Tab-separated table of C-alpha atoms and ligand atoms in Angstrom:
chain	number	residue	atom	x	y	z
A	1	MET	CA	3.758	-24.281	5.295
A	2	ILE	CA	1.878	-22.751	2.440
A	3	ALA	CA	-0.243	-19.735	2.980
A	4	LYS	CA	-3.921	-19.351	2.487
A	5	ILE	CA	-4.548	-16.673	-0.126
A	6	LEU	CA	-6.769	-14.068	1.075
A	7	GLU	CA	-8.746	-13.194	-2.000
A	8	GLY	CA	-10.044	-9.693	-1.990
A	9	LYS	CA	-12.886	-10.240	-4.097
A	10	LEU	CA	-14.676	-12.939	-1.945
A	11	PHE	CA	-14.265	-10.291	1.192
A	12	ALA	CA	-15.405	-7.303	-1.124
A	13	ALA	CA	-18.386	-9.302	-2.242
A	14	GLN	CA	-19.422	-9.831	1.328
A	15	ILE	CA	-18.923	-6.014	2.277
A	16	LYS	CA	-21.031	-4.773	-0.513
A	17	GLU	CA	-23.694	-7.282	0.171
A	18	GLU	CA	-23.812	-5.601	3.786
A	19	ALA	CA	-23.583	-2.356	2.057
A	20	LYS	CA	-26.887	-2.838	-0.295
A	21	ALA	CA	-28.707	-4.369	2.714
A	22	GLY	CA	-27.762	-0.754	4.378
A	23	VAL	CA	-29.089	1.255	1.533
A	24	GLU	CA	-32.340	-0.596	1.456
A	25	GLU	CA	-32.432	0.122	5.404
A	26	ILE	CA	-31.934	3.708	4.816
A	27	LYS	CA	-34.436	4.098	1.882
A	28	SER	CA	-37.173	2.392	3.967
A	29	ALA	CA	-36.398	4.080	7.324
A	30	PHE	CA	-35.845	7.583	6.233
A	31	GLY	CA	-36.898	7.719	2.515
A	32	ILE	CA	-33.596	8.823	1.350
A	33	THR	CA	-31.145	6.958	-1.232
A	34	PRO	CA	-27.640	7.558	0.015
A	35	SER	CA	-25.325	9.424	-2.642
A	36	LEU	CA	-21.917	10.254	-3.201
A	37	ALA	CA	-19.906	12.968	-5.192
A	38	VAL	CA	-16.696	12.358	-6.380
A	39	VAL	CA	-14.595	15.498	-7.316
A	40	ILE	CA	-11.941	14.826	-10.072
A	41	VAL	CA	-9.496	17.387	-11.114
A	42	GLY	CA	-7.482	17.070	-14.293
A	43	GLU	CA	-7.093	14.208	-16.646
A	44	ASN	CA	-4.716	11.779	-14.744
A	45	PRO	CA	-5.424	8.493	-16.221
A	46	ALA	CA	-4.929	6.126	-13.178
A	47	SER	CA	-7.507	8.542	-11.342
A	48	LYS	CA	-10.185	8.345	-14.036
A	49	VAL	CA	-10.082	4.626	-13.749
A	50	TYR	CA	-10.314	4.645	-10.167
A	51	VAL	CA	-13.395	7.314	-10.127
A	52	ARG	CA	-15.227	5.204	-12.846
A	53	ASN	CA	-14.745	2.151	-10.477
A	54	LYS	CA	-16.186	4.010	-7.678
A	55	HIS	CA	-19.190	5.379	-9.867
A	56	LYS	CA	-19.792	1.501	-10.885
A	57	THR	CA	-19.666	0.140	-7.536
A	58	CYS	CA	-22.424	2.760	-6.311
A	59	GLU	CA	-24.573	1.988	-9.177
A	60	GLU	CA	-24.259	-1.809	-8.575
A	61	LEU	CA	-25.368	-1.083	-4.693
A	62	GLY	CA	-28.145	1.596	-5.613
A	63	ILE	CA	-26.097	4.282	-3.943
A	64	LEU	CA	-26.519	7.675	-6.206
A	65	SER	CA	-23.369	8.796	-7.667
A	66	GLU	CA	-22.266	11.933	-9.073
A	67	VAL	CA	-18.916	12.670	-10.830
A	68	ILE	CA	-17.681	16.272	-10.954
A	69	GLU	CA	-14.975	16.836	-13.256
A	70	LEU	CA	-13.113	20.120	-13.099
A	71	PRO	CA	-10.341	21.203	-15.327
A	72	GLU	CA	-6.385	21.126	-14.802
A	73	THR	CA	-6.278	25.027	-14.346
A	74	ILE	CA	-9.049	25.415	-11.644
A	75	THR	CA	-7.387	27.494	-8.788
A	76	LYS	CA	-7.414	26.533	-5.227
A	77	ASP	CA	-10.310	28.968	-4.161
A	78	GLU	CA	-12.503	27.793	-7.422
A	79	LEU	CA	-12.197	24.231	-6.064
A	80	ILE	CA	-13.183	25.213	-2.430
A	81	THR	CA	-15.938	27.013	-3.953
A	82	GLU	CA	-17.113	23.771	-5.454
A	83	ILE	CA	-16.747	21.749	-2.053
A	84	ASP	CA	-18.874	24.366	-0.229
A	85	LYS	CA	-21.558	23.859	-2.871
A	86	LEU	CA	-21.531	19.988	-2.248
A	87	ASN	CA	-21.440	20.650	1.460
A	88	LEU	CA	-24.671	22.570	1.406
A	89	ASP	CA	-26.170	20.266	-0.957
A	90	LYS	CA	-28.444	18.375	1.117
A	91	LYS	CA	-29.015	15.675	-1.652
A	92	ILE	CA	-25.324	14.812	-1.228
A	93	ASN	CA	-24.341	12.286	1.954
A	94	GLY	CA	-20.645	11.677	0.597
A	95	ILE	CA	-17.996	13.792	-0.943
A	96	LEU	CA	-14.588	12.658	-2.114
A	97	VAL	CA	-12.035	14.570	-3.725
A	98	GLN	CA	-9.824	12.200	-5.772
A	99	LEU	CA	-6.182	12.493	-5.412
A	100	PRO	CA	-3.364	13.273	-6.487
A	101	LEU	CA	-4.379	16.763	-7.263
A	102	PRO	CA	-2.814	18.440	-10.008
A	103	ALA	CA	0.733	20.125	-9.598
A	104	ALA	CA	-0.262	23.533	-9.449
A	105	ILE	CA	-2.510	22.999	-6.460
A	106	LYS	CA	-0.994	20.142	-4.938
A	107	ALA	CA	0.477	22.209	-1.947
A	108	HIS	CA	-3.003	23.183	-0.842
A	109	GLU	CA	-3.995	19.596	-0.585
A	110	GLU	CA	-4.640	19.904	3.094
A	111	GLU	CA	-6.725	23.068	3.096
A	112	ILE	CA	-8.792	21.767	0.420
A	113	LEU	CA	-9.663	18.235	1.911
A	114	ASN	CA	-10.168	19.830	5.397
A	115	ARG	CA	-12.718	21.941	3.587
A	116	ILE	CA	-15.112	18.941	3.321
A	117	ASP	CA	-17.906	18.651	6.021
A	118	PRO	CA	-16.626	16.250	8.194
A	119	LEU	CA	-19.836	14.435	7.927
A	120	LYS	CA	-19.418	13.962	4.729
A	121	ASP	CA	-15.799	13.176	4.617
A	122	VAL	CA	-16.086	9.445	3.237
A	123	ASP	CA	-12.359	9.275	2.795
A	124	GLY	CA	-12.097	9.931	6.609
A	125	PHE	CA	-9.106	12.110	6.185
A	126	HIS	CA	-10.427	15.437	8.101
A	127	PRO	CA	-8.979	16.155	11.405
A	128	TYR	CA	-12.216	15.724	12.867
A	129	ASN	CA	-12.562	12.070	11.893
A	130	VAL	CA	-8.694	11.565	12.573
A	131	GLY	CA	-9.422	12.906	15.874
A	132	ARG	CA	-12.309	10.524	16.551
A	133	LEU	CA	-10.659	7.477	15.533
A	134	VAL	CA	-7.530	8.325	17.895
A	135	THR	CA	-9.754	9.152	20.840
A	136	GLY	CA	-11.587	5.800	20.261
A	137	SER	CA	-14.819	6.505	18.963
A	138	PRO	CA	-14.356	6.104	15.047
A	139	THR	CA	-17.013	7.406	12.852
A	140	LEU	CA	-15.518	7.791	9.216
A	141	VAL	CA	-12.560	5.635	8.903
A	142	PRO	CA	-10.136	5.641	6.037
A	143	CYS	CA	-11.413	3.155	3.785
A	144	THR	CA	-7.869	1.057	2.981
A	145	PRO	CA	-7.029	0.251	6.620
A	146	ALA	CA	-10.772	-0.257	7.416
A	147	GLY	CA	-10.818	-3.015	4.792
A	148	CYS	CA	-7.924	-4.499	6.017
A	149	ILE	CA	-9.526	-4.887	9.550
A	150	LYS	CA	-12.792	-5.849	8.217
A	151	MET	CA	-10.896	-8.636	5.755
A	152	LEU	CA	-9.260	-9.868	9.124
A	153	ASP	CA	-12.615	-10.464	10.667
A	154	LEU	CA	-14.124	-11.983	7.968
A	155	ALA	CA	-11.446	-14.444	7.502
A	156	GLY	CA	-11.617	-14.971	11.240
A	157	ILE	CA	-7.892	-14.050	11.801
A	158	GLU	CA	-7.858	-13.103	15.816
A	159	ILE	CA	-6.109	-9.597	16.511
A	160	ASP	CA	-6.713	-9.554	20.114
A	161	GLY	CA	-3.486	-9.647	21.876
A	162	LYS	CA	-1.446	-10.424	18.937
A	163	ARG	CA	2.007	-8.463	17.552
A	164	ALA	CA	1.292	-6.570	14.855
A	165	VAL	CA	3.850	-4.736	12.785
A	166	ILE	CA	2.926	-1.999	9.991
A	167	ILE	CA	5.632	-0.718	7.520
A	168	GLY	CA	4.460	2.810	6.609
A	169	ARG	CA	3.195	5.740	8.639
A	170	SER	CA	1.409	7.723	5.944
A	171	ASN	CA	-1.936	9.538	7.068
A	172	ILE	CA	-3.968	7.160	4.560
A	173	VAL	CA	-3.045	3.593	5.156
A	174	GLY	CA	-0.074	3.341	8.108
A	175	LYS	CA	-1.373	5.717	10.985
A	176	PRO	CA	-5.078	4.826	10.887
A	177	MET	CA	-3.901	1.177	10.753
A	178	LEU	CA	-2.130	1.730	14.070
A	179	HIS	CA	-5.323	2.934	15.854
A	180	LEU	CA	-7.425	0.541	14.328
A	181	LEU	CA	-5.389	-2.451	15.607
A	182	MET	CA	-4.760	-0.959	18.706
A	183	SER	CA	-8.279	-0.520	19.266
A	184	ARG	CA	-8.767	-4.057	18.702
A	185	HIS	CA	-6.032	-5.027	21.323
A	186	ALA	CA	-2.709	-5.861	19.184
A	187	THR	CA	0.177	-4.735	20.463
A	188	VAL	CA	1.280	-2.638	17.289
A	189	THR	CA	5.057	-1.366	16.165
A	190	VAL	CA	4.781	1.243	13.141
A	191	CYS	CA	7.949	1.080	11.022
A	192	HIS	CA	9.138	3.905	8.874
A	193	SER	CA	11.926	5.196	6.431
A	194	HIS	CA	14.053	5.805	9.509
A	195	THR	CA	13.685	2.374	11.456
A	196	LYS	CA	16.855	0.597	11.877
A	197	ASN	CA	16.976	-3.063	11.686
A	198	LEU	CA	13.527	-3.324	9.796
A	199	PRO	CA	13.973	-7.131	9.552
A	200	GLU	CA	14.265	-7.739	13.339
A	201	VAL	CA	10.955	-5.966	13.821
A	202	THR	CA	9.063	-7.291	11.185
A	203	ARG	CA	10.059	-10.962	12.144
A	204	GLU	CA	8.302	-10.190	15.557
A	205	ALA	CA	4.932	-9.900	13.820
A	206	ASP	CA	2.066	-12.122	13.990
A	207	ILE	CA	0.244	-9.523	11.863
A	208	LEU	CA	2.478	-7.597	9.299
A	209	VAL	CA	1.163	-5.066	7.125
A	210	ALA	CA	3.233	-3.630	4.294
A	211	ALA	CA	1.978	-0.223	3.339
A	212	MET	CA	5.412	1.780	2.041
A	213	GLY	CA	5.171	1.645	-1.704
A	214	LYS	CA	8.244	-0.154	-2.424
A	215	PRO	CA	7.879	-3.226	-4.930
A	216	ASN	CA	8.604	-6.935	-3.628
A	217	PHE	CA	10.451	-5.402	-0.671
A	218	VAL	CA	9.415	-7.590	2.287
A	219	THR	CA	11.041	-11.102	1.356
A	220	ALA	CA	10.604	-14.295	3.290
A	221	ASP	CA	13.478	-13.818	5.866
A	222	MET	CA	11.741	-10.553	7.167
A	223	VAL	CA	8.423	-12.672	8.112
A	224	LYS	CA	7.927	-14.798	10.970
A	225	ALA	CA	6.587	-18.499	10.220
A	226	GLY	CA	2.850	-18.521	10.440
A	227	ALA	CA	2.452	-14.913	10.270
A	228	VAL	CA	-0.553	-13.098	8.505
A	229	VAL	CA	0.743	-10.802	5.822
A	230	VAL	CA	-1.481	-7.985	4.630
A	231	ASP	CA	0.012	-6.339	1.653
A	232	VAL	CA	-1.486	-2.715	0.945
A	233	GLY	CA	1.258	-1.772	-1.728
A	234	ILE	CA	0.200	-1.058	-5.498
A	235	ASN	CA	3.491	-0.728	-7.312
A	236	ARG	CA	3.398	-0.509	-11.265
A	237	ILE	CA	6.773	-2.177	-12.472
A	238	ALA	CA	5.545	-2.292	-16.054
A	239	PRO	CA	2.907	-0.975	-18.107
A	240	LYS	CA	0.668	-3.973	-17.348
A	241	LYS	CA	2.244	-5.392	-14.258
A	242	LEU	CA	1.198	-4.469	-10.490
A	243	VAL	CA	2.913	-5.899	-7.766
A	244	GLY	CA	2.637	-5.739	-3.908
A	245	ASP	CA	5.333	-4.256	-1.195
A	246	VAL	CA	5.705	-8.155	-0.280
A	247	ASP	CA	7.477	-10.633	-2.379
A	248	PHE	CA	4.575	-12.718	-2.916
A	249	GLU	CA	6.215	-15.823	-4.071
A	250	SER	CA	8.653	-16.303	-1.273
A	251	VAL	CA	6.475	-15.111	1.421
A	252	LYS	CA	3.601	-17.390	0.805
A	253	GLU	CA	5.750	-20.350	1.528
A	254	ILE	CA	6.114	-19.199	5.269
A	255	ALA	CA	2.988	-17.075	5.999
A	256	SER	CA	-0.246	-18.511	7.312
A	257	ALA	CA	-2.238	-16.341	5.305
A	258	ILE	CA	-1.438	-13.676	2.612
A	259	THR	CA	-2.976	-11.103	0.338
A	260	PRO	CA	-2.205	-11.026	-3.300
A	261	VAL	CA	-1.567	-7.956	-5.611
A	262	PRO	CA	-3.576	-7.296	-7.568
A	263	GLY	CA	-6.852	-8.901	-6.041
A	264	GLY	CA	-6.277	-8.507	-2.415
A	265	VAL	CA	-6.548	-5.083	-0.422
A	266	GLY	CA	-7.047	-2.789	-3.314
A	267	LEU	CA	-10.843	-4.313	-3.946
A	268	LEU	CA	-11.690	-3.703	-0.352
A	269	THR	CA	-10.798	-0.065	-0.487
A	270	VAL	CA	-13.773	0.719	-2.743
A	271	ALA	CA	-16.173	-1.822	-0.802
A	272	MET	CA	-15.496	0.247	2.250
A	273	LEU	CA	-16.004	3.465	0.751
A	274	MET	CA	-19.692	2.335	0.062
A	275	GLN	CA	-20.092	1.628	3.689
A	276	ASN	CA	-18.615	5.025	4.615
A	277	VAL	CA	-21.251	6.540	2.305
A	278	ILE	CA	-24.136	4.798	4.217
A	279	LYS	CA	-22.262	5.466	7.671
A	280	ALA	CA	-22.320	9.368	6.371
A	281	ALA	CA	-26.314	9.251	5.157
A	282	LYS	CA	-27.131	7.894	8.581
A	283	LEU	CA	-25.082	10.697	10.603
A	284	GLN	CA	-26.833	13.307	8.503
A	285	VAL	CA	-30.415	12.208	9.141
A	286	HIS	CA	-29.719	11.927	12.936
B	1	LIG	P1	3.240	7.138	1.301
B	1	LIG	O1	4.377	6.989	0.157
B	1	LIG	O2	2.557	8.006	1.915
B	1	LIG	O3	3.843	6.399	2.757
B	1	LIG	C1	5.065	5.371	2.836
B	1	LIG	C2	5.527	5.200	3.843
B	1	LIG	O4	6.262	3.929	3.892
B	1	LIG	C3	6.164	6.361	4.668
B	1	LIG	O5	5.848	6.463	5.944
B	1	LIG	C4	7.672	5.912	4.789
B	1	LIG	O6	8.378	5.968	6.047
B	1	LIG	C5	7.341	4.412	4.758
B	1	LIG	N1	8.568	3.761	3.838
B	1	LIG	C6	9.223	4.306	2.672
B	1	LIG	N2	10.526	3.348	2.376
B	1	LIG	C7	10.602	2.307	3.503
B	1	LIG	C8	11.346	1.661	3.830
B	1	LIG	N3	12.708	1.468	3.163
B	1	LIG	N4	11.636	0.821	5.077
B	1	LIG	C9	10.499	1.154	6.039
B	1	LIG	N5	9.652	2.297	5.879
B	1	LIG	C10	9.545	2.771	4.352
B	1	LIG	O7	2.507	5.719	0.819
B	1	LIG	P2	0.856	5.240	1.284
B	1	LIG	O8	0.128	6.413	0.555
B	1	LIG	O9	0.797	4.745	2.604
B	1	LIG	O10	0.765	4.192	0.416
B	1	LIG	C11	1.598	3.061	0.547
B	1	LIG	C12	1.457	2.046	-0.681
B	1	LIG	O11	0.089	1.262	-0.555
B	1	LIG	C13	1.616	2.749	-1.868
B	1	LIG	O12	1.999	1.506	-2.752
B	1	LIG	C14	0.093	2.730	-2.620
B	1	LIG	O13	-0.149	2.511	-3.669
B	1	LIG	C15	-0.433	1.752	-1.663
B	1	LIG	N6	-1.855	2.138	-1.283
B	1	LIG	C16	-2.809	1.119	-1.798
B	1	LIG	C17	-4.365	1.243	-1.377
B	1	LIG	C18	-5.340	0.270	-1.703
B	1	LIG	O14	-6.239	0.458	-1.851
B	1	LIG	N7	-4.983	-1.044	-1.676
B	1	LIG	C19	-4.468	2.493	-0.641
B	1	LIG	C20	-3.926	3.623	-0.344
B	1	LIG	C21	-2.360	3.363	-0.817
C-alpha cells in the first residue's frame, strides 16, 4: 500500500478560509476586528521566523496583529507587567508569548504564561483552558493538536472507535492530543520515554501520532499496515534540512495516509491559531 500524502497546505487553506469568514462575521455582528498580540523576547532567529509567519497570516485574514519585541535582558517582573497591560487592553483579543524564553527567565515560564488572561490565551496553555479541555468543555485548545484533529476531519478519516497511539506526553502536544482523541471516542494510549516495548504498542495503532522530537524515529516495522500516521515532529538535521519523527520514506509504503515534514502539521498550527484568535474575540464580546 502506498499512503495518501496529507498535504498541510490544502488543509491550512481550508482552515484559513473558515477563519476569514469568522473575521467577517465578528466584524458585522459586533463591529470589532479580532486582534492578536505576539510577545517575543530576545533574538532567537527561529522564533523570529515563527512570529513573522503569524503576523503575515493575521494580515492575510484581516486580523489585527501587533508584535511586541522585548529585550533579552527583560526581567520576569517586567515581562509580567507587559502581559498585564495586554490583559487590560480592550483592543487586544489574543495574547501569545513566543517560546522559548531566554535562559535567564526560562525557569519562570509557567508563572509568565499563567499570567495571560485565560480568555485571551490563544495558545490554550493556561490551566483554566487545560481544565476545560480535560473536563470535556474545551474553549481555547492548543493549536497543533487541534490542527491535527481538524486535518483528520477534513480528510474524512474516522476517529470514533479507532485505536490511537500518541508518542510523547508534552503539555503542548501529547496531553492535549490525548483529550481531543478521547473526546472523539478513540481508545488512546500515550507512550513516552519510559514506555517499554514501544514498537509493540505503536503497531496496535489505527491512528499513530508521533510527537517526540526524535528525527526519523518511527520506522515501518513500528506501524500497522493501513494505519494513519500523523507526524508532529520538526527536527533540523542540517542547516536547511527538516525531518519529522517518522521515517517518511519507509512508513509511506505501509500506512494508508501520512503527513509529510515539512509541509504537514506545521502549516496547520498557524491556521488554527487564527481560529483561536476569532474564538477569543467571541468569548470576550459575550
Ligand atoms: P517535548 O520534548 O516537550 O516532549 C517530547 C515527548 O516525547 C516527551 O513526552 C518524551 O517522554 C517523549 N519521548 C522522547 N523520547 C522518546 C522515546 N525514545 N520513546 C518514546 N517517547 C519519547 O516535545 P514537544 O514540545 O511535544 O514537541 C515534540 C516534537 O513536535 C518536536 O519535534 C517539536 O519540534 C514538534 N512540534 C511541532 C509543532 C508543529 O507546529 N508542528 C508544534 C509543537 C511541537
